[in-house]
mmCIF file of C-alpha atoms in Angstrom:
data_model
loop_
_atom_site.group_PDB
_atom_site.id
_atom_site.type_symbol
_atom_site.label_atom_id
_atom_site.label_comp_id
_atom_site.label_asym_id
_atom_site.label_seq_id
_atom_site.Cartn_x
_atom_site.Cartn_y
_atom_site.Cartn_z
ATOM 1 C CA UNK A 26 0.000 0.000 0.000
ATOM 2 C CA UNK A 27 1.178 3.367 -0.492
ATOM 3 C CA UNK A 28 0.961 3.690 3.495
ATOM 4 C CA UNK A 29 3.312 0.900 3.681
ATOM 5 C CA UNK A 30 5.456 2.234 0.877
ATOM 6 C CA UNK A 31 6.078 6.153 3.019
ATOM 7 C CA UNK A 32 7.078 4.705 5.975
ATOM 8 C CA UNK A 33 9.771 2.008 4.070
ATOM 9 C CA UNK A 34 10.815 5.519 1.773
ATOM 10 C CA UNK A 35 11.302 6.986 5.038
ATOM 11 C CA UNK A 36 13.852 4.580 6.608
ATOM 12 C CA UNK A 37 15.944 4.564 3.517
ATOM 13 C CA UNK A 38 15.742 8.421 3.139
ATOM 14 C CA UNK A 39 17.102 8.934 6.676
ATOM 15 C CA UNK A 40 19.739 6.630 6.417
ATOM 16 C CA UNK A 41 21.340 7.954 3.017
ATOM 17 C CA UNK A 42 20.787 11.582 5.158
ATOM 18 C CA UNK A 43 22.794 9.687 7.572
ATOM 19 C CA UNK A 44 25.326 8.593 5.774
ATOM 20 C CA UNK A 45 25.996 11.282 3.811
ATOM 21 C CA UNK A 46 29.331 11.585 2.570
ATOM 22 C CA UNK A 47 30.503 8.196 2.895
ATOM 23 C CA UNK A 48 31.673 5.615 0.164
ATOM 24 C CA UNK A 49 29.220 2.680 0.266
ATOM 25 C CA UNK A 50 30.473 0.265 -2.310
ATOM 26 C CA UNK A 51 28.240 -2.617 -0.983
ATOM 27 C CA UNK A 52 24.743 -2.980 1.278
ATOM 28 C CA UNK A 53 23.260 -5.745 2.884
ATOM 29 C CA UNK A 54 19.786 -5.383 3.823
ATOM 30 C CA UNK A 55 19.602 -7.803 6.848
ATOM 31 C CA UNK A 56 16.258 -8.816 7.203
ATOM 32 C CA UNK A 57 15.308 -8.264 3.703
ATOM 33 C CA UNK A 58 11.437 -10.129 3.972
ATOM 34 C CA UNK A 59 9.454 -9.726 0.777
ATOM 35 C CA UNK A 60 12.408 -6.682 -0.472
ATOM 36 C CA UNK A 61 10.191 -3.658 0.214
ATOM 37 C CA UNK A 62 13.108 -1.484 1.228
ATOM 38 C CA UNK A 63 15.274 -3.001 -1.960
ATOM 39 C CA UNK A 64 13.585 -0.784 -4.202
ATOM 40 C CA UNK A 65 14.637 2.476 -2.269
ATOM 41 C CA UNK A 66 18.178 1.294 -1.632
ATOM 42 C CA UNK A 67 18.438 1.052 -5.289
ATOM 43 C CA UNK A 68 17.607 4.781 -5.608
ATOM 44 C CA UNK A 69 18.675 6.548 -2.827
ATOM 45 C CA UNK A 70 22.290 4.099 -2.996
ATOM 46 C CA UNK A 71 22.147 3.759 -6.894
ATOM 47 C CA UNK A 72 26.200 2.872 -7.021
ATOM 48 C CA UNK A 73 26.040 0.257 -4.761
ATOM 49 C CA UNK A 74 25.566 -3.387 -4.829
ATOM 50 C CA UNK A 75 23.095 -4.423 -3.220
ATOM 51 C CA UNK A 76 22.836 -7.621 -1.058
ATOM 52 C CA UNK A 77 19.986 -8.765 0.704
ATOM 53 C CA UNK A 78 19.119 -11.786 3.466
ATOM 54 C CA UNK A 79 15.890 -13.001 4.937
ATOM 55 C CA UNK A 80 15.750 -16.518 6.086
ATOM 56 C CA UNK A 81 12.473 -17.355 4.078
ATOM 57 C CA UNK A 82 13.327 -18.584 0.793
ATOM 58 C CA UNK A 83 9.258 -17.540 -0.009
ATOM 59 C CA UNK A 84 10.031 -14.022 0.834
ATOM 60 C CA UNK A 85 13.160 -14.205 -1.020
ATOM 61 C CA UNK A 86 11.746 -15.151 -4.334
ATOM 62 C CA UNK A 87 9.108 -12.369 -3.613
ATOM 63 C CA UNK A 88 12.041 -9.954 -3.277
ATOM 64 C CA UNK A 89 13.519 -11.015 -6.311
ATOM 65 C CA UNK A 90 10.945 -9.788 -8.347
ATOM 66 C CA UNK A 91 11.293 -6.368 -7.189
ATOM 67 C CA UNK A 92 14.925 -5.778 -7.804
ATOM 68 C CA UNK A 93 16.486 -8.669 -10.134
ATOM 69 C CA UNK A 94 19.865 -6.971 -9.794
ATOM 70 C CA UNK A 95 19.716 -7.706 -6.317
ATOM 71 C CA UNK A 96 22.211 -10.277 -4.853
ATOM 72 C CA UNK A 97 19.546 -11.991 -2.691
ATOM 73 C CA UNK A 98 19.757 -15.092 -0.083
ATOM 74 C CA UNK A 99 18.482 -17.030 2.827
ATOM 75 C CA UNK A 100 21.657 -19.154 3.653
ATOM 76 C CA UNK A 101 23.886 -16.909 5.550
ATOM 77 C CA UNK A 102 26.711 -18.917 5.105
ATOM 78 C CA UNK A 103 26.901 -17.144 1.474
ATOM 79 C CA UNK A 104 28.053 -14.101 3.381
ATOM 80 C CA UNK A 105 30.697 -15.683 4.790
ATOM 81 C CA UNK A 106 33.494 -13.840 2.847
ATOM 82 C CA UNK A 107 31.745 -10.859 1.871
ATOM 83 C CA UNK A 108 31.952 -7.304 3.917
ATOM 84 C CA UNK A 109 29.482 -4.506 3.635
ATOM 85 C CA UNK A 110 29.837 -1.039 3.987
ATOM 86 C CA UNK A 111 26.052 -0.327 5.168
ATOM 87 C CA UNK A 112 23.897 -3.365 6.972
ATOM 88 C CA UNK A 113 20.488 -1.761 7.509
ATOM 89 C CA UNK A 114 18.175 -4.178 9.494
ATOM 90 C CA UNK A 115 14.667 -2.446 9.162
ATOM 91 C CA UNK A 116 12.188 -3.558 11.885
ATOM 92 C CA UNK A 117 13.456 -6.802 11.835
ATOM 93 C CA UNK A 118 14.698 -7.223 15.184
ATOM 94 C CA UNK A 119 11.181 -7.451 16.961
ATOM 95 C CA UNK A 120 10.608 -10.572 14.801
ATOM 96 C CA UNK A 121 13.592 -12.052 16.211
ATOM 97 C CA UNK A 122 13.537 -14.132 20.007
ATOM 98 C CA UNK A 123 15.370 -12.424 22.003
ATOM 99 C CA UNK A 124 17.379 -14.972 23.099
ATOM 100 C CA UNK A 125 18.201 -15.081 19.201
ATOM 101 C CA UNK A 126 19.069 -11.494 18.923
ATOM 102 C CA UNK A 127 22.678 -11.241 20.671
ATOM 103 C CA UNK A 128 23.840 -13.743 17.339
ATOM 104 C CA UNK A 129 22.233 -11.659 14.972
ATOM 105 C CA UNK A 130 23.752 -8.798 15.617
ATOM 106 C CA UNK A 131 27.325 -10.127 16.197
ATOM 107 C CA UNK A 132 26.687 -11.495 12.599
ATOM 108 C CA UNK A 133 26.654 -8.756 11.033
ATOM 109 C CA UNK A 134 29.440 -6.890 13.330
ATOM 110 C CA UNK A 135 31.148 -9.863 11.727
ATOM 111 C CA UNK A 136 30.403 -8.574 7.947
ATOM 112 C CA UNK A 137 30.870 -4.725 8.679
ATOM 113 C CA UNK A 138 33.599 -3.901 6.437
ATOM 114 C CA UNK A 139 36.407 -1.255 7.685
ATOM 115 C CA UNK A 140 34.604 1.718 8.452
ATOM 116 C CA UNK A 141 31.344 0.441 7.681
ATOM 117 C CA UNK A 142 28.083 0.956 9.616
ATOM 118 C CA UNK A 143 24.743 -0.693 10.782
ATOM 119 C CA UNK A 144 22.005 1.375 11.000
ATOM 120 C CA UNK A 145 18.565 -0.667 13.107
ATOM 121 C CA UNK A 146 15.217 0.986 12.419
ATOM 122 C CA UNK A 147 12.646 -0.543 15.299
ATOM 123 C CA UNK A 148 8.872 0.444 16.250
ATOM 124 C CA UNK A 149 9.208 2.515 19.797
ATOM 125 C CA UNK A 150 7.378 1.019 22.208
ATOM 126 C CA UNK A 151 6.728 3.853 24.175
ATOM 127 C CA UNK A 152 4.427 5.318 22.039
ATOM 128 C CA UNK A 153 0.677 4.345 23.036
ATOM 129 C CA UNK A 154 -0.334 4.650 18.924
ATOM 130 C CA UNK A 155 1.990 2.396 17.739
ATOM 131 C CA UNK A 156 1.908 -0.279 20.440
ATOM 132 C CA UNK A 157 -1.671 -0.371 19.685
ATOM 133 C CA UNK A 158 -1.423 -1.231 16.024
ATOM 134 C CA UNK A 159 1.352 -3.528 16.972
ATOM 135 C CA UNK A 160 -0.545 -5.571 19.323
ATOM 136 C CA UNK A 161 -3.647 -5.878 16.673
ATOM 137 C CA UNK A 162 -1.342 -6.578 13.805
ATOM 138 C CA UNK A 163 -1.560 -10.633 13.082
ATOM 139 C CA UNK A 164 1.690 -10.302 11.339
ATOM 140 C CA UNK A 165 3.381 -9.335 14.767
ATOM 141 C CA UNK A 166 1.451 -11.390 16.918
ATOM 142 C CA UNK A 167 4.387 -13.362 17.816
ATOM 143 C CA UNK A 168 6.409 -10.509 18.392
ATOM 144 C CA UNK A 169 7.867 -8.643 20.789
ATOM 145 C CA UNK A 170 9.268 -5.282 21.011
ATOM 146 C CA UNK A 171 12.327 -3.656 21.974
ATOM 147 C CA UNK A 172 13.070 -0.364 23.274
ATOM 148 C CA UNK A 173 16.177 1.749 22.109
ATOM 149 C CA UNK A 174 17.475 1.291 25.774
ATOM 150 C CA UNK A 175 18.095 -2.444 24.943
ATOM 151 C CA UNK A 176 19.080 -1.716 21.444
ATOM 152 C CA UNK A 177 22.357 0.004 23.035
ATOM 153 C CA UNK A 178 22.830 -2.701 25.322
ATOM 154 C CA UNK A 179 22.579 -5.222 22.637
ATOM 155 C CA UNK A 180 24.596 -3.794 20.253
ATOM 156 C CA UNK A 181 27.014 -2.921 22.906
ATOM 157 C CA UNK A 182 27.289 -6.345 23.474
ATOM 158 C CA UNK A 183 27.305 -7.448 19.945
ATOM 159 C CA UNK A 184 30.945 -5.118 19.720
ATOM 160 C CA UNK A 185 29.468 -1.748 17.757
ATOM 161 C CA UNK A 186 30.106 1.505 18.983
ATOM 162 C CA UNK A 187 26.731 4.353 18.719
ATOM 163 C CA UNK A 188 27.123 6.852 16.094
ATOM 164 C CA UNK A 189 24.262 8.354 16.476
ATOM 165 C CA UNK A 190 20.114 7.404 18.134
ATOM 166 C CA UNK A 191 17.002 9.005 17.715
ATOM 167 C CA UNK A 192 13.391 9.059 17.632
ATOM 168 C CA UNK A 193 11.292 9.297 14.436
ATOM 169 C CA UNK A 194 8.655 9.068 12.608
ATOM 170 C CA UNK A 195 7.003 11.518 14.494
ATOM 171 C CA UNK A 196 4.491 12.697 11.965
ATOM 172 C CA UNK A 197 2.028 10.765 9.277
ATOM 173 C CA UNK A 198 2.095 10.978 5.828
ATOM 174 C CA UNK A 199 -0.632 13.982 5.118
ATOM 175 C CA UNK A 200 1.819 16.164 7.546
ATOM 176 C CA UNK A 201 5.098 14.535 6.129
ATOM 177 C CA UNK A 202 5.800 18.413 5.399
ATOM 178 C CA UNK A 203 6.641 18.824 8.888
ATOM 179 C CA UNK A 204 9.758 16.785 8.966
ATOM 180 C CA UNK A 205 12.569 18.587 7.901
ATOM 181 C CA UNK A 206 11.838 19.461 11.916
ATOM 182 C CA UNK A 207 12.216 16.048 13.413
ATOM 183 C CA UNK A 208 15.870 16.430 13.771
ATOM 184 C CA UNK A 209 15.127 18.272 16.181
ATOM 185 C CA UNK A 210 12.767 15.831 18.088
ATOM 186 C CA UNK A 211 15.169 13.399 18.030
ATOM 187 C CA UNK A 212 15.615 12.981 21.849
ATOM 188 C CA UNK A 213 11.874 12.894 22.177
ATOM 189 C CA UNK A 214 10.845 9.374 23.502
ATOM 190 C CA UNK A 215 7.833 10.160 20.793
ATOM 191 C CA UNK A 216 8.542 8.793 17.759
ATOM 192 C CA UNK A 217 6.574 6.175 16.397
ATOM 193 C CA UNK A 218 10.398 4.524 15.523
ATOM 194 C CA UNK A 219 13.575 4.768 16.714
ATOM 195 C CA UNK A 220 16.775 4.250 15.161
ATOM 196 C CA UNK A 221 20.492 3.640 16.098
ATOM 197 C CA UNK A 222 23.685 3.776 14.190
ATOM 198 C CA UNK A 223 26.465 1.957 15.106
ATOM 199 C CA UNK A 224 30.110 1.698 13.646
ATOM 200 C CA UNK A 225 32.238 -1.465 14.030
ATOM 201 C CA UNK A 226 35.057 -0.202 16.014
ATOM 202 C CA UNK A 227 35.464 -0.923 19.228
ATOM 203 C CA UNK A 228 34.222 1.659 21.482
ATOM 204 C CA UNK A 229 36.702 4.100 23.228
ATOM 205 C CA UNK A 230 34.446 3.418 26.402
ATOM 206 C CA UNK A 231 34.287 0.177 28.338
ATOM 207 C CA UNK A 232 30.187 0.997 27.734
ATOM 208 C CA UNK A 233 28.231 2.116 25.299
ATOM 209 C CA UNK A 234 25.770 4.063 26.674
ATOM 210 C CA UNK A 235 22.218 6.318 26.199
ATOM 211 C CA UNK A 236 22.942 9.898 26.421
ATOM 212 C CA UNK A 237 19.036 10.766 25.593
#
């Protein structure tokens, strides 16, 4: 729906605002389901190859028809030797157990190349609007949410260091005018999403911790 298609626009615009400036020869999209970001990657990255992993082989072959040029797969072992320069993991993580969530992140620490970054787009939980549509949505009824507080910690665990966290989403589509201002907002628990980027170095701090 075009609903569905503003908010997945919206991830991928931020992120290319994000990294602006910096050479990204090759992204995986971690988490790649039925390729609705793979489309935007493709525009807002257009000289990059573009990778993409989802452990469904049905949403795989979905994916495939969206962007053919797409280097698509549900075996991560065919990632093995490959580095990326940008891993973006959009709202993927709530799908994962948490017990299973430590090992997917320290999976793709493993495939960050030199200087590369992870950016991890996730629903905030502290916002009553979209916790209700999360807990009436069938396709996340075996989901479970996690807050940007445990993001940190997980990541921090995983090895990354924060870049950079925010709030977002803060306003629909008919007032998607309004947010060249969310910048600003960023610190505002808020959002309907949150996001977090995270470089591969190891951080200069025994801790990586919230400063908002």
């Amino acid at each position: 729906t075009d609903g569905c298609a503003y908010f997945a626009e919206y991830k991928i615009a931020l992120s290319a605002k994000l990294l602006a400036g910096k050479t990204i020869r090759r992204i995986l999209d971690f988490g790649c389901g039925a390729g609705r970001s793979l489309p935007y990657l493709s525009r807002y990255f257009p000289h990059s190859e573009l990778w993409g992993y989802d452990p469904s082989e049905k949403s795989i072959e979905i994916a495939r028809q969206r962007v053919p040029s797409a280097l698509l797969f549900s075996e991560w072992d065919k990632a093995s030797e490959t580095d990326f320069d940008f891993i973006i993991a959009a709202n993927v993580f709530h799908h994962i157990p948490p017990e299973q969530r430590h090992s997917a992140l320290s999976r793709c620490h493993a495939r960050l190349a030199d200087g590369g970054q992870m950016i991890l787009f996730e629903h905030n939980p502290y916002n009553p609007a979209t916790r209700w549509v999360f807990e009436r949505c069938p396709f996340d009824k075996d989901a479970e949410m996690l807050s940007l507080r445990t993001a940190l910690y997980l990541a921090a665990e995983a090895g990354f260091c924060r870049i950079d966290s925010g709030y977002s989403l803060f306003f629909p589509r008919p007032l998607s005018f309004l947010r060249p201002i969310e910048p600003f907002l960023k610190h505002l628990p808020l959002g309907a999403q949150y996001y977090l980027q995270m470089a591969g170095a190891p951080p200069a701090s025994p801790r990586l911790r919230e400063t908002h």
